[in-house]
Amino acid sequence: ESLDRGYYSLSHGMSCHCIDIDPHSGSKGGAYEDTSLVKRYVMSEEDYDKRNGTLRDWGRKQKEKDENFTLAKHAKEHRELMDAQRLGKLGLDLPKGFAYNDAGKVVRDEADVDDKENCKSNPNCCSDGDCEKEEHEYGPATVDDMAADMRCEVRPGERRGKVGFVGEVSELGSGGYWVGVIFDEPVGKTDGTVAKNGKRYFEAPGPQYGGFVRGTNVQVGDEFEERDIFDDSSDDDEDEL
């Protein structure tokens, strides 16, 4: 206890381990490490309710703008948007009610929201299930302007290729119409066959040169010519399963 640290001739790189043998020491009892021993300040509900800039205050202001607003509803919608954006980043189908905007970003489809609101106020409107039966979310209208051998670009990722197939694929459980794309580069997930039973819908040059994509994620046109592989302007950083 009475010796200075210099007595032990410590040099660079050495570690010094000290053991506290004082039974009345504050550090030995955890006073400097155990945060549960520290008395915390707890704000009363009344004081918190008076504060500006809090989540409760923000929710209150949103409620003034929209009487149907609730924090629970906002949290649910935010979670749905995050899930949709994650699916979009992985190149998977977006859930109903979401779409890509002009910048290629996943956003909530305001037209779909408006349709739901109008449906609520219309007693003659069909239920969600009946509406889906009348017109599938990915019906023939989503592939109207597409045909085999057309040049195309697939979102996300700006992946280019040509159309190899347009139509329904019964093996894919979600139904509706699909576009079979033959990619210029190995950025797909199939060779034109369906994994479920091996049925071939189009010919791709390799196991990763084809993909079944929703028409809403495909643009067709002669401007989507094959890229020069040495062109640094292409986007190679998109995630893909």
XYZ file of C-alpha atoms in Angstrom:
241
model
C 0.000 0.000 0.000
C 2.834 2.391 0.790
C 4.879 1.698 -2.347
C 4.700 3.948 -5.383
C 4.068 2.536 -8.828
C 7.623 3.365 -9.879
C 8.932 0.845 -7.351
C 7.819 -2.036 -9.595
C 9.823 -0.862 -12.622
C 6.878 -1.090 -15.007
C 7.798 -0.703 -18.682
C 5.856 -0.119 -21.909
C 3.500 -2.983 -22.798
C 3.137 -4.363 -19.274
C -0.231 -4.607 -17.483
C -0.768 -3.791 -13.829
C -3.570 -5.677 -12.041
C -4.697 -4.237 -8.689
C -6.858 -5.987 -6.094
C -8.846 -3.866 -3.662
C -8.556 -5.448 -0.194
C -10.336 -2.639 1.663
C -13.684 -4.072 2.910
C -15.125 -0.559 3.142
C -14.055 0.480 -0.353
C -16.731 2.020 -2.573
C -15.250 0.502 -5.720
C -15.300 -3.013 -4.227
C -19.030 -2.674 -3.571
C -19.687 -1.642 -7.164
C -20.478 1.987 -6.381
C -18.508 3.136 -9.438
C -19.727 0.447 -11.869
C -23.208 -0.752 -10.869
C -25.564 1.821 -12.409
C -28.551 0.294 -10.583
C -27.186 1.916 -7.429
C -27.467 5.376 -8.977
C -30.657 7.264 -8.245
C -32.282 8.233 -11.519
C -34.404 11.232 -12.356
C -37.937 10.217 -13.326
C -40.115 12.851 -15.007
C -43.729 12.956 -13.920
C -46.493 12.418 -16.474
C -47.670 15.977 -15.893
C -44.238 17.480 -16.619
C -43.736 15.286 -19.688
C -47.143 16.267 -21.027
C -46.152 19.949 -20.877
C -42.902 19.524 -22.844
C -42.601 20.467 -26.514
C -40.787 18.370 -29.098
C -41.553 15.012 -27.499
C -43.133 12.040 -29.257
C -46.347 12.682 -27.356
C -46.338 16.328 -28.442
C -45.726 15.319 -32.076
C -48.554 12.785 -31.932
C -50.858 15.427 -30.500
C -50.097 17.782 -33.418
C -50.677 15.008 -35.956
C -53.999 14.271 -34.298
C -55.027 17.892 -34.863
C -54.339 17.452 -38.596
C -55.981 14.030 -38.873
C -58.541 12.919 -36.315
C -57.934 9.270 -37.269
C -54.216 9.459 -36.477
C -52.793 7.273 -33.720
C -49.196 6.515 -32.795
C -49.944 2.795 -33.082
C -51.254 3.257 -36.637
C -48.243 5.387 -37.563
C -45.839 2.766 -36.188
C -47.631 0.011 -38.144
C -47.506 1.971 -41.407
C -43.845 2.834 -40.877
C -43.008 -0.821 -40.246
C -44.874 -1.827 -43.430
C -42.920 0.747 -45.443
C -39.589 -0.495 -44.064
C -40.540 -4.082 -44.942
C -41.549 -3.041 -48.476
C -38.296 -1.141 -48.994
C -36.334 -4.179 -47.812
C -38.138 -6.399 -50.342
C -37.497 -3.826 -53.047
C -33.796 -3.769 -52.280
C -33.690 -7.559 -52.602
C -35.457 -7.424 -55.949
C -38.565 -9.205 -54.665
C -42.210 -8.362 -55.357
C -43.552 -5.394 -53.438
C -46.583 -5.985 -51.210
C -49.914 -4.562 -52.295
C -50.189 -0.838 -51.623
C -46.561 -0.026 -52.501
C -44.887 0.975 -55.762
C -41.703 2.500 -57.188
C -41.757 6.248 -57.797
C -40.048 7.957 -60.739
C -36.743 7.932 -58.848
C -36.950 4.160 -58.299
C -37.668 4.526 -54.591
C -40.243 2.331 -52.855
C -43.149 4.445 -51.596
C -46.707 3.888 -50.473
C -49.087 3.871 -53.447
C -51.306 6.879 -52.772
C -53.777 5.770 -55.463
C -54.284 2.511 -53.594
C -54.786 4.409 -50.328
C -57.351 6.692 -51.974
C -59.198 3.696 -53.423
C -59.418 2.106 -49.972
C -60.726 5.328 -48.426
C -63.320 5.742 -51.174
C -64.310 2.111 -50.758
C -64.925 2.619 -47.042
C -67.398 5.426 -47.781
C -69.162 3.484 -50.551
C -71.576 0.810 -49.285
C -71.649 -0.795 -52.744
C -67.888 -1.262 -52.863
C -66.722 -4.855 -52.955
C -64.690 -6.326 -50.107
C -60.933 -6.737 -50.502
C -61.271 -10.420 -51.286
C -63.993 -9.877 -53.941
C -62.060 -7.017 -55.557
C -59.028 -9.227 -55.942
C -61.174 -11.859 -57.649
C -62.498 -9.296 -60.144
C -59.069 -7.958 -61.097
C -55.769 -9.535 -60.074
C -53.107 -7.183 -58.763
C -50.788 -8.363 -61.564
C -53.316 -8.760 -64.353
C -52.717 -8.654 -68.130
C -52.693 -4.845 -68.084
C -49.312 -4.926 -66.320
C -47.680 -6.626 -69.337
C -49.752 -5.123 -72.162
C -46.853 -3.415 -73.943
C -44.381 -6.297 -73.607
C -43.471 -9.065 -76.041
C -40.665 -11.554 -76.604
C -37.307 -10.198 -77.836
C -38.003 -6.640 -76.634
C -35.068 -4.945 -74.906
C -35.810 -4.143 -71.268
C -34.526 -2.902 -67.928
C -35.506 -4.410 -64.570
C -35.824 -2.548 -61.294
C -34.189 -2.394 -58.852
C -30.605 -2.567 -60.024
C -31.067 -1.288 -63.600
C -30.439 -4.836 -64.853
C -30.758 -5.052 -68.611
C -31.656 -7.814 -70.999
C -34.469 -8.859 -73.309
C -37.932 -10.305 -72.798
C -38.053 -14.085 -73.215
C -41.589 -14.801 -72.036
C -44.803 -12.985 -71.100
C -47.744 -14.693 -69.438
C -49.002 -16.628 -66.444
C -46.814 -19.123 -64.592
C -49.029 -21.565 -62.723
C -46.121 -22.929 -60.665
C -45.596 -19.560 -58.986
C -48.209 -19.530 -56.251
C -48.980 -15.808 -56.164
C -50.603 -15.993 -59.623
C -50.975 -13.202 -62.138
C -48.794 -12.352 -65.120
C -45.009 -12.552 -65.233
C -42.229 -11.419 -67.539
C -39.418 -13.872 -68.219
C -36.239 -11.837 -68.671
C -33.000 -13.010 -70.283
C -30.355 -10.851 -68.616
C -27.207 -9.627 -70.361
C -25.167 -10.553 -67.295
C -25.511 -13.318 -64.642
C -27.709 -11.283 -62.274
C -30.774 -13.554 -62.295
C -31.938 -16.636 -60.422
C -32.916 -19.149 -63.133
C -32.169 -20.398 -66.655
C -35.780 -20.021 -67.744
C -37.146 -22.964 -65.791
C -39.284 -23.056 -62.657
C -37.542 -24.700 -59.714
C -40.747 -26.361 -58.505
C -41.017 -28.854 -61.381
C -38.306 -27.879 -63.866
C -40.797 -26.680 -66.498
C -39.117 -24.407 -69.030
C -40.758 -21.140 -70.089
C -37.854 -19.575 -71.988
C -34.221 -20.211 -72.854
C -31.471 -18.377 -70.949
C -27.741 -19.007 -71.597
C -27.008 -19.978 -67.998
C -28.478 -20.675 -64.533
C -28.200 -17.020 -63.464
C -29.090 -15.347 -66.739
C -32.867 -15.567 -66.369
C -35.543 -14.340 -64.009
C -39.320 -14.156 -63.587
C -40.229 -10.547 -62.861
C -43.489 -8.675 -62.389
C -44.389 -6.349 -65.245
C -44.562 -3.421 -62.843
C -40.805 -3.794 -62.331
C -39.935 -3.941 -66.039
C -39.503 -1.169 -68.607
C -39.195 -2.016 -72.300
C -37.641 0.016 -75.106
C -34.807 0.157 -77.616
C -32.943 2.596 -75.369
C -32.078 -0.261 -73.015
C -29.275 -1.585 -75.199
C -26.618 -3.889 -73.813
C -24.061 -2.040 -71.700
C -20.332 -2.047 -72.268
C -18.896 -4.171 -69.422
C -16.063 -1.635 -69.093
C -18.502 1.241 -68.557
C -18.035 2.395 -64.946
C -21.352 4.250 -64.975
C -23.359 1.049 -64.524
C -24.690 0.192 -61.060
C -23.187 -3.040 -59.775
C -23.925 -2.579 -56.102
C -27.557 -3.709 -55.839
C -28.266 -6.572 -53.451
C -29.647 -9.759 -54.947
C -30.712 -13.030 -53.347
